[in-house]
Amino acid sequence: SQKIEQNSEALNIQEGKTATLTCNYTNYSPAYLQWYRQDPGRGPVFLLLIRENEKEKRKERLKVTFDTTLKQSLFHITASQPADSATYLCALEMDSNYQLIWGAGTKLIIKP
Amino acid sequence: EAGVTQFPSHSVIEKGQTVTLRCDPISGHDNLYWYRRVMGKEIKFLLHFVKESKQDESGMPNNRFLAERTGGTYSTLKVQPAELEDSGVYFCASSQPNYFTDTQYFGPGTRLTVL
């Protein structure tokens, strides 16, 4: 079955630098790969979606890349701010049935 | 526009008791999902409604879990009888997919503790 790996250790980044988070999967490529942000005590919030045939997607300070050869997605936050501190989750949608398979998330800490 | 709401926010029950969780999706959203996150684990899909119909219930753990969505509006998830391993955070999400994407909007979750 599909497994998703995200760094389990917290990522500490200095304010203003670029934060890069990794999402690796094991089996065949998903139709869509999504990134979410989750704050303590809240539900995940959708950030970006990238399709299997796309290499890169951007939204403001966020950028997602998708490499189906490496079976990996990278999530970048440029000019990071303390308010970006949260847990970031990647989720795979294997086909168009909308069921999401989730990674455990990486906690990002932006230090002022 | 109101987001997805869930009730209660917390529930503490004894093993063997029954608990019913409620989810109110965003108005007009046909798709409704239930997910669960057990402590220290990743979020797991439970089931998916399209309006009042169960589209996919492959993630439901066992027959102690019953989800309903009468009238295609709010949904309930009943656990009867609850077991210790049912403890976790139950999330509900709703969406109205279009050709391009299906952005799911999540509620804050219900934290269930079974003692």
PDB file of C-alpha atoms in Angstrom:
ATOM      1  CA  SER A   1       0.000   0.000   0.000  1.00  0.00           C
ATOM      2  CA  GLN A   2       1.028   3.588  -0.513  1.00  0.00           C
ATOM      3  CA  LYS A   3       3.231   5.043   2.215  1.00  0.00           C
ATOM      4  CA  ILE A   4       4.081   8.700   2.631  1.00  0.00           C
ATOM      5  CA  GLU A   5       7.133   9.935   4.465  1.00  0.00           C
ATOM      6  CA  GLN A   6       7.579  13.394   5.859  1.00  0.00           C
ATOM      7  CA  ASN A   7      10.352  14.470   8.202  1.00  0.00           C
ATOM      8  CA  SER A   8       9.152  13.622  11.671  1.00  0.00           C
ATOM      9  CA  GLU A   9      11.609  15.975  13.321  1.00  0.00           C
ATOM     10  CA  ALA A  10      10.723  19.626  13.623  1.00  0.00           C
ATOM     11  CA  LEU A  11      12.365  21.966  11.165  1.00  0.00           C
ATOM     12  CA  ASN A  12      13.810  25.141  12.670  1.00  0.00           C
ATOM     13  CA  ILE A  13      14.374  28.019  10.258  1.00  0.00           C
ATOM     14  CA  GLN A  14      15.526  31.571  10.808  1.00  0.00           C
ATOM     15  CA  GLU A  15      13.016  34.254   9.852  1.00  0.00           C
ATOM     16  CA  GLY A  16      13.542  35.520   6.328  1.00  0.00           C
ATOM     17  CA  LYS A  17      15.109  32.298   5.070  1.00  0.00           C
ATOM     18  CA  THR A  18      13.477  29.751   2.793  1.00  0.00           C
ATOM     19  CA  ALA A  19      11.930  26.730   4.464  1.00  0.00           C
ATOM     20  CA  THR A  20      11.866  23.507   2.455  1.00  0.00           C
ATOM     21  CA  LEU A  21       9.795  20.511   3.463  1.00  0.00           C
ATOM     22  CA  THR A  22       9.886  17.090   1.857  1.00  0.00           C
ATOM     23  CA  CYS A  23       7.192  14.565   1.042  1.00  0.00           C
ATOM     24  CA  ASN A  24       8.221  11.165  -0.317  1.00  0.00           C
ATOM     25  CA  TYR A  25       5.905   8.388  -1.390  1.00  0.00           C
ATOM     26  CA  THR A  26       6.600   4.757  -2.148  1.00  0.00           C
ATOM     27  CA  ASN A  27       4.324   3.432  -4.845  1.00  0.00           C
ATOM     28  CA  TYR A  28       2.862   4.711  -8.055  1.00  0.00           C
ATOM     29  CA  SER A  29       2.370   8.402  -8.513  1.00  0.00           C
ATOM     30  CA  PRO A  30      -0.823  10.064  -7.387  1.00  0.00           C
ATOM     31  CA  ALA A  31      -3.133  11.957  -9.663  1.00  0.00           C
ATOM     32  CA  TYR A  32      -2.838  14.926  -7.333  1.00  0.00           C
ATOM     33  CA  LEU A  33      -0.586  15.883  -4.459  1.00  0.00           C
ATOM     34  CA  GLN A  34      -1.792  18.422  -1.945  1.00  0.00           C
ATOM     35  CA  TRP A  35      -0.165  20.408   0.838  1.00  0.00           C
ATOM     36  CA  TYR A  36      -2.017  21.519   3.944  1.00  0.00           C
ATOM     37  CA  ARG A  37      -1.184  23.584   6.981  1.00  0.00           C
ATOM     38  CA  GLN A  38      -2.407  22.618  10.418  1.00  0.00           C
ATOM     39  CA  ASP A  39      -2.271  24.736  13.549  1.00  0.00           C
ATOM     40  CA  PRO A  40      -2.745  23.260  17.038  1.00  0.00           C
ATOM     41  CA  GLY A  41      -6.375  22.506  17.822  1.00  0.00           C
ATOM     42  CA  ARG A  42      -7.514  23.190  14.266  1.00  0.00           C
ATOM     43  CA  GLY A  43      -8.266  21.216  11.148  1.00  0.00           C
ATOM     44  CA  PRO A  44      -5.938  21.151   8.144  1.00  0.00           C
ATOM     45  CA  VAL A  45      -6.130  24.109   5.783  1.00  0.00           C
ATOM     46  CA  PHE A  46      -5.584  23.544   2.075  1.00  0.00           C
ATOM     47  CA  LEU A  47      -2.617  25.407   0.581  1.00  0.00           C
ATOM     48  CA  LEU A  48      -1.676  24.058  -2.831  1.00  0.00           C
ATOM     49  CA  LEU A  49      -2.471  21.227  -5.208  1.00  0.00           C
ATOM     50  CA  ILE A  50      -0.167  19.958  -7.929  1.00  0.00           C
ATOM     51  CA  ARG A  51      -1.108  17.491 -10.613  1.00  0.00           C
ATOM     52  CA  GLU A  52       0.849  14.488 -11.786  1.00  0.00           C
ATOM     53  CA  ASN A  53       1.770  16.185 -15.051  1.00  0.00           C
ATOM     54  CA  GLU A  54       2.884  19.427 -13.409  1.00  0.00           C
ATOM     55  CA  LYS A  55       6.431  20.135 -12.266  1.00  0.00           C
ATOM     56  CA  GLU A  56       5.890  23.249 -10.186  1.00  0.00           C
ATOM     57  CA  LYS A  57       3.104  25.358  -8.726  1.00  0.00           C
ATOM     58  CA  ARG A  58       3.378  28.728  -6.993  1.00  0.00           C
ATOM     59  CA  LYS A  59       1.132  30.799  -4.797  1.00  0.00           C
ATOM     60  CA  GLU A  60       2.511  33.989  -3.276  1.00  0.00           C
ATOM     61  CA  ARG A  61       5.473  32.917  -1.070  1.00  0.00           C
ATOM     62  CA  LEU A  62       4.698  29.226  -1.509  1.00  0.00           C
ATOM     63  CA  LYS A  63       6.113  26.894  -4.123  1.00  0.00           C
ATOM     64  CA  VAL A  64       5.528  23.194  -4.619  1.00  0.00           C
ATOM     65  CA  THR A  65       7.498  20.905  -6.901  1.00  0.00           C
ATOM     66  CA  PHE A  66       6.585  17.386  -7.948  1.00  0.00           C
ATOM     67  CA  ASP A  67       9.117  14.876  -9.248  1.00  0.00           C
ATOM     68  CA  THR A  68       7.446  11.599 -10.212  1.00  0.00           C
ATOM     69  CA  THR A  69      10.816   9.999 -10.981  1.00  0.00           C
ATOM     70  CA  LEU A  70      12.077  10.615  -7.466  1.00  0.00           C
ATOM     71  CA  LYS A  71       8.554  10.096  -6.053  1.00  0.00           C
ATOM     72  CA  GLN A  72       8.966  13.310  -4.150  1.00  0.00           C
ATOM     73  CA  SER A  73       7.355  16.681  -3.610  1.00  0.00           C
ATOM     74  CA  LEU A  74       9.109  19.668  -2.092  1.00  0.00           C
ATOM     75  CA  PHE A  75       7.249  22.501  -0.409  1.00  0.00           C
ATOM     76  CA  HIS A  76       9.034  25.835  -0.122  1.00  0.00           C
ATOM     77  CA  ILE A  77       8.137  28.927   1.870  1.00  0.00           C
ATOM     78  CA  THR A  78      10.264  31.896   0.885  1.00  0.00           C
ATOM     79  CA  ALA A  79      10.913  34.890   3.129  1.00  0.00           C
ATOM     80  CA  SER A  80       9.610  32.840   6.045  1.00  0.00           C
ATOM     81  CA  GLN A  81       7.861  34.545   8.945  1.00  0.00           C
ATOM     82  CA  PRO A  82       7.130  33.419  12.516  1.00  0.00           C
ATOM     83  CA  ALA A  83       3.445  33.264  11.506  1.00  0.00           C
ATOM     84  CA  ASP A  84       4.366  30.448   9.109  1.00  0.00           C
ATOM     85  CA  SER A  85       5.134  28.214  12.088  1.00  0.00           C
ATOM     86  CA  ALA A  86       2.754  25.258  11.940  1.00  0.00           C
ATOM     87  CA  THR A  87       2.620  21.602  10.953  1.00  0.00           C
ATOM     88  CA  TYR A  88       2.593  21.022   7.213  1.00  0.00           C
ATOM     89  CA  LEU A  89       0.956  17.925   5.814  1.00  0.00           C
ATOM     90  CA  CYS A  90       1.148  16.403   2.389  1.00  0.00           C
ATOM     91  CA  ALA A  91      -1.704  14.298   1.068  1.00  0.00           C
ATOM     92  CA  LEU A  92      -1.993  12.173  -2.037  1.00  0.00           C
ATOM     93  CA  GLU A  93      -5.095  11.658  -4.095  1.00  0.00           C
ATOM     94  CA  MET A  94      -4.371   8.501  -6.046  1.00  0.00           C
ATOM     95  CA  ASP A  95      -7.108   8.904  -8.625  1.00  0.00           C
ATOM     96  CA  SER A  96     -10.251  10.879  -9.034  1.00  0.00           C
ATOM     97  CA  ASN A  97     -12.087   9.267  -6.137  1.00  0.00           C
ATOM     98  CA  TYR A  98     -11.079  12.163  -3.881  1.00  0.00           C
ATOM     99  CA  GLN A  99      -9.839   9.880  -1.086  1.00  0.00           C
ATOM    100  CA  LEU A 100      -6.718  11.419   0.466  1.00  0.00           C
ATOM    101  CA  ILE A 101      -3.758   9.470   1.852  1.00  0.00           C
ATOM    102  CA  TRP A 102      -1.873  11.565   4.388  1.00  0.00           C
ATOM    103  CA  GLY A 103       1.645  11.973   5.620  1.00  0.00           C
ATOM    104  CA  ALA A 104       2.210  12.456   9.340  1.00  0.00           C
ATOM    105  CA  GLY A 105       3.315  16.052   8.830  1.00  0.00           C
ATOM    106  CA  THR A 106       6.403  18.111   9.583  1.00  0.00           C
ATOM    107  CA  LYS A 107       6.404  20.758  12.277  1.00  0.00           C
ATOM    108  CA  LEU A 108       7.963  23.984  11.051  1.00  0.00           C
ATOM    109  CA  ILE A 109       9.279  26.554  13.517  1.00  0.00           C
ATOM    110  CA  ILE A 110      10.313  29.965  12.226  1.00  0.00           C
ATOM    111  CA  LYS A 111      12.509  31.782  14.716  1.00  0.00           C
ATOM    112  CA  PRO A 112      12.524  35.606  14.772  1.00  0.00           C
TER     113      PRO A 112
ATOM    114  CA  GLU B   1     -19.590  32.355   4.858  1.00  0.00           C
ATOM    115  CA  ALA B   2     -19.512  29.904   7.760  1.00  0.00           C
ATOM    116  CA  GLY B   3     -16.932  27.170   7.604  1.00  0.00           C
ATOM    117  CA  VAL B   4     -17.272  23.522   8.500  1.00  0.00           C
ATOM    118  CA  THR B   5     -18.407  23.120  12.073  1.00  0.00           C
ATOM    119  CA  GLN B   6     -18.160  20.087  14.304  1.00  0.00           C
ATOM    120  CA  PHE B   7     -19.807  19.258  17.584  1.00  0.00           C
ATOM    121  CA  PRO B   8     -18.759  18.549  20.240  1.00  0.00           C
ATOM    122  CA  SER B   9     -15.213  19.848  20.303  1.00  0.00           C
ATOM    123  CA  HIS B  10     -14.289  17.327  22.982  1.00  0.00           C
ATOM    124  CA  SER B  11     -15.935  14.159  24.242  1.00  0.00           C
ATOM    125  CA  VAL B  12     -14.789  11.905  27.057  1.00  0.00           C
ATOM    126  CA  ILE B  13     -16.672   8.643  27.436  1.00  0.00           C
ATOM    127  CA  GLU B  14     -16.260   5.262  29.062  1.00  0.00           C
ATOM    128  CA  LYS B  15     -15.492   2.156  27.089  1.00  0.00           C
ATOM    129  CA  GLY B  16     -18.739   0.556  25.973  1.00  0.00           C
ATOM    130  CA  GLN B  17     -20.678   3.806  25.770  1.00  0.00           C
ATOM    131  CA  THR B  18     -22.061   5.406  22.638  1.00  0.00           C
ATOM    132  CA  VAL B  19     -20.971   8.714  21.176  1.00  0.00           C
ATOM    133  CA  THR B  20     -22.358  10.660  18.247  1.00  0.00           C
ATOM    134  CA  LEU B  21     -20.284  13.262  16.473  1.00  0.00           C
ATOM    135  CA  ARG B  22     -21.874  15.859  14.259  1.00  0.00           C
ATOM    136  CA  CYS B  23     -20.552  17.739  11.248  1.00  0.00           C
ATOM    137  CA  ASP B  24     -22.168  20.678   9.490  1.00  0.00           C
ATOM    138  CA  PRO B  25     -20.524  21.220   6.116  1.00  0.00           C
ATOM    139  CA  ILE B  26     -20.254  24.469   4.229  1.00  0.00           C
ATOM    140  CA  SER B  27     -23.658  25.275   2.784  1.00  0.00           C
ATOM    141  CA  GLY B  28     -24.039  23.937  -0.739  1.00  0.00           C
ATOM    142  CA  HIS B  29     -21.186  21.461  -0.545  1.00  0.00           C
ATOM    143  CA  ASP B  30     -22.253  18.078  -1.856  1.00  0.00           C
ATOM    144  CA  ASN B  31     -19.140  16.202  -0.752  1.00  0.00           C
ATOM    145  CA  LEU B  32     -18.581  15.413   2.898  1.00  0.00           C
ATOM    146  CA  TYR B  33     -15.706  13.421   4.326  1.00  0.00           C
ATOM    147  CA  TRP B  34     -14.846  11.963   7.698  1.00  0.00           C
ATOM    148  CA  TYR B  35     -11.232  11.444   8.765  1.00  0.00           C
ATOM    149  CA  ARG B  36      -9.586  10.326  11.977  1.00  0.00           C
ATOM    150  CA  ARG B  37      -6.216  10.995  13.498  1.00  0.00           C
ATOM    151  CA  VAL B  38      -5.063   8.677  16.234  1.00  0.00           C
ATOM    152  CA  MET B  39      -2.356  10.050  18.532  1.00  0.00           C
ATOM    153  CA  GLY B  40       1.043   9.976  16.866  1.00  0.00           C
ATOM    154  CA  LYS B  41      -0.295   8.672  13.577  1.00  0.00           C
ATOM    155  CA  GLU B  42      -1.283  10.231  10.291  1.00  0.00           C
ATOM    156  CA  ILE B  43      -4.773  11.293   9.349  1.00  0.00           C
ATOM    157  CA  LYS B  44      -6.790   8.385   7.959  1.00  0.00           C
ATOM    158  CA  PHE B  45      -9.767   8.539   5.623  1.00  0.00           C
ATOM    159  CA  LEU B  46     -12.972   7.030   6.977  1.00  0.00           C
ATOM    160  CA  LEU B  47     -15.677   7.710   4.431  1.00  0.00           C
ATOM    161  CA  HIS B  48     -17.035  10.009   1.761  1.00  0.00           C
ATOM    162  CA  PHE B  49     -20.604  11.147   1.127  1.00  0.00           C
ATOM    163  CA  VAL B  50     -21.912  12.681  -2.041  1.00  0.00           C
ATOM    164  CA  LYS B  51     -25.097  14.365  -0.921  1.00  0.00           C
ATOM    165  CA  GLU B  52     -26.854  11.701   1.145  1.00  0.00           C
ATOM    166  CA  SER B  53     -25.170   8.712  -0.507  1.00  0.00           C
ATOM    167  CA  LYS B  54     -22.084   6.926   0.767  1.00  0.00           C
ATOM    168  CA  GLN B  55     -19.633   7.136  -2.112  1.00  0.00           C
ATOM    169  CA  ASP B  56     -16.763   5.365  -0.382  1.00  0.00           C
ATOM    170  CA  GLU B  57     -16.738   3.868   3.090  1.00  0.00           C
ATOM    171  CA  SER B  58     -13.619   1.774   2.670  1.00  0.00           C
ATOM    172  CA  GLY B  59     -11.884   3.472   5.585  1.00  0.00           C
ATOM    173  CA  MET B  60     -14.471   2.687   8.243  1.00  0.00           C
ATOM    174  CA  PRO B  61     -12.692   0.558  10.867  1.00  0.00           C
ATOM    175  CA  ASN B  62     -15.535  -1.828  11.700  1.00  0.00           C
ATOM    176  CA  ASN B  63     -19.275  -2.070  12.146  1.00  0.00           C
ATOM    177  CA  ARG B  64     -19.187  -0.173  15.434  1.00  0.00           C
ATOM    178  CA  PHE B  65     -18.991   2.965  13.332  1.00  0.00           C
ATOM    179  CA  LEU B  66     -22.094   4.263  11.585  1.00  0.00           C
ATOM    180  CA  ALA B  67     -22.196   7.428   9.504  1.00  0.00           C
ATOM    181  CA  GLU B  68     -25.315   9.065   8.193  1.00  0.00           C
ATOM    182  CA  ARG B  69     -26.116  12.133   6.165  1.00  0.00           C
ATOM    183  CA  THR B  70     -29.855  12.424   6.007  1.00  0.00           C
ATOM    184  CA  GLY B  71     -31.079  14.973   3.517  1.00  0.00           C
ATOM    185  CA  GLY B  72     -27.591  15.588   2.272  1.00  0.00           C
ATOM    186  CA  THR B  73     -26.866  18.332   4.773  1.00  0.00           C
ATOM    187  CA  TYR B  74     -25.231  17.636   8.129  1.00  0.00           C
ATOM    188  CA  SER B  75     -23.679  14.291   8.966  1.00  0.00           C
ATOM    189  CA  THR B  76     -23.355  12.236  12.105  1.00  0.00           C
ATOM    190  CA  LEU B  77     -20.789   9.618  13.007  1.00  0.00           C
ATOM    191  CA  LYS B  78     -21.858   7.249  15.741  1.00  0.00           C
ATOM    192  CA  VAL B  79     -19.509   4.938  17.577  1.00  0.00           C
ATOM    193  CA  GLN B  80     -21.304   2.151  19.435  1.00  0.00           C
ATOM    194  CA  PRO B  81     -19.933   0.663  21.597  1.00  0.00           C
ATOM    195  CA  ALA B  82     -16.780   2.740  21.921  1.00  0.00           C
ATOM    196  CA  GLU B  83     -13.447   1.022  22.502  1.00  0.00           C
ATOM    197  CA  LEU B  84     -10.173   2.431  23.812  1.00  0.00           C
ATOM    198  CA  GLU B  85      -8.588   2.396  20.352  1.00  0.00           C
ATOM    199  CA  ASP B  86     -11.304   4.715  19.046  1.00  0.00           C
ATOM    200  CA  SER B  87      -9.683   7.629  20.854  1.00  0.00           C
ATOM    201  CA  GLY B  88      -8.397  10.313  18.537  1.00  0.00           C
ATOM    202  CA  VAL B  89      -9.397  13.438  16.687  1.00  0.00           C
ATOM    203  CA  TYR B  90     -12.214  13.074  14.182  1.00  0.00           C
ATOM    204  CA  PHE B  91     -12.192  15.588  11.361  1.00  0.00           C
ATOM    205  CA  CYS B  92     -14.925  16.369   8.932  1.00  0.00           C
ATOM    206  CA  ALA B  93     -14.337  18.093   5.603  1.00  0.00           C
ATOM    207  CA  SER B  94     -16.597  19.274   2.827  1.00  0.00           C
ATOM    208  CA  SER B  95     -16.062  20.260  -0.777  1.00  0.00           C
ATOM    209  CA  GLN B  96     -17.792  21.170  -3.978  1.00  0.00           C
ATOM    210  CA  PRO B  97     -15.522  19.796  -6.692  1.00  0.00           C
ATOM    211  CA  ASN B  98     -15.237  21.305 -10.118  1.00  0.00           C
ATOM    212  CA  TYR B  99     -13.405  20.207 -13.211  1.00  0.00           C
ATOM    213  CA  PHE B 100     -10.085  21.470 -11.952  1.00  0.00           C
ATOM    214  CA  THR B 101      -9.892  20.534  -8.310  1.00  0.00           C
ATOM    215  CA  ASP B 102     -11.612  19.377  -5.177  1.00  0.00           C
ATOM    216  CA  THR B 103     -10.477  21.593  -2.346  1.00  0.00           C
ATOM    217  CA  GLN B 104     -11.551  20.096   0.933  1.00  0.00           C
ATOM    218  CA  TYR B 105     -12.384  22.449   3.794  1.00  0.00           C
ATOM    219  CA  PHE B 106     -11.862  20.992   7.217  1.00  0.00           C
ATOM    220  CA  GLY B 107     -13.628  21.520  10.483  1.00  0.00           C
ATOM    221  CA  PRO B 108     -11.737  21.962  13.755  1.00  0.00           C
ATOM    222  CA  GLY B 109     -12.223  18.326  14.721  1.00  0.00           C
ATOM    223  CA  THR B 110     -13.772  16.496  17.648  1.00  0.00           C
ATOM    224  CA  ARG B 111     -11.319  15.088  20.157  1.00  0.00           C
ATOM    225  CA  LEU B 112     -12.695  11.784  21.427  1.00  0.00           C
ATOM    226  CA  THR B 113     -11.225  10.171  24.506  1.00  0.00           C
ATOM    227  CA  VAL B 114     -12.408   6.690  25.476  1.00  0.00           C
ATOM    228  CA  LEU B 115     -11.477   5.688  29.032  1.00  0.00           C
TER     229      LEU B 115
END
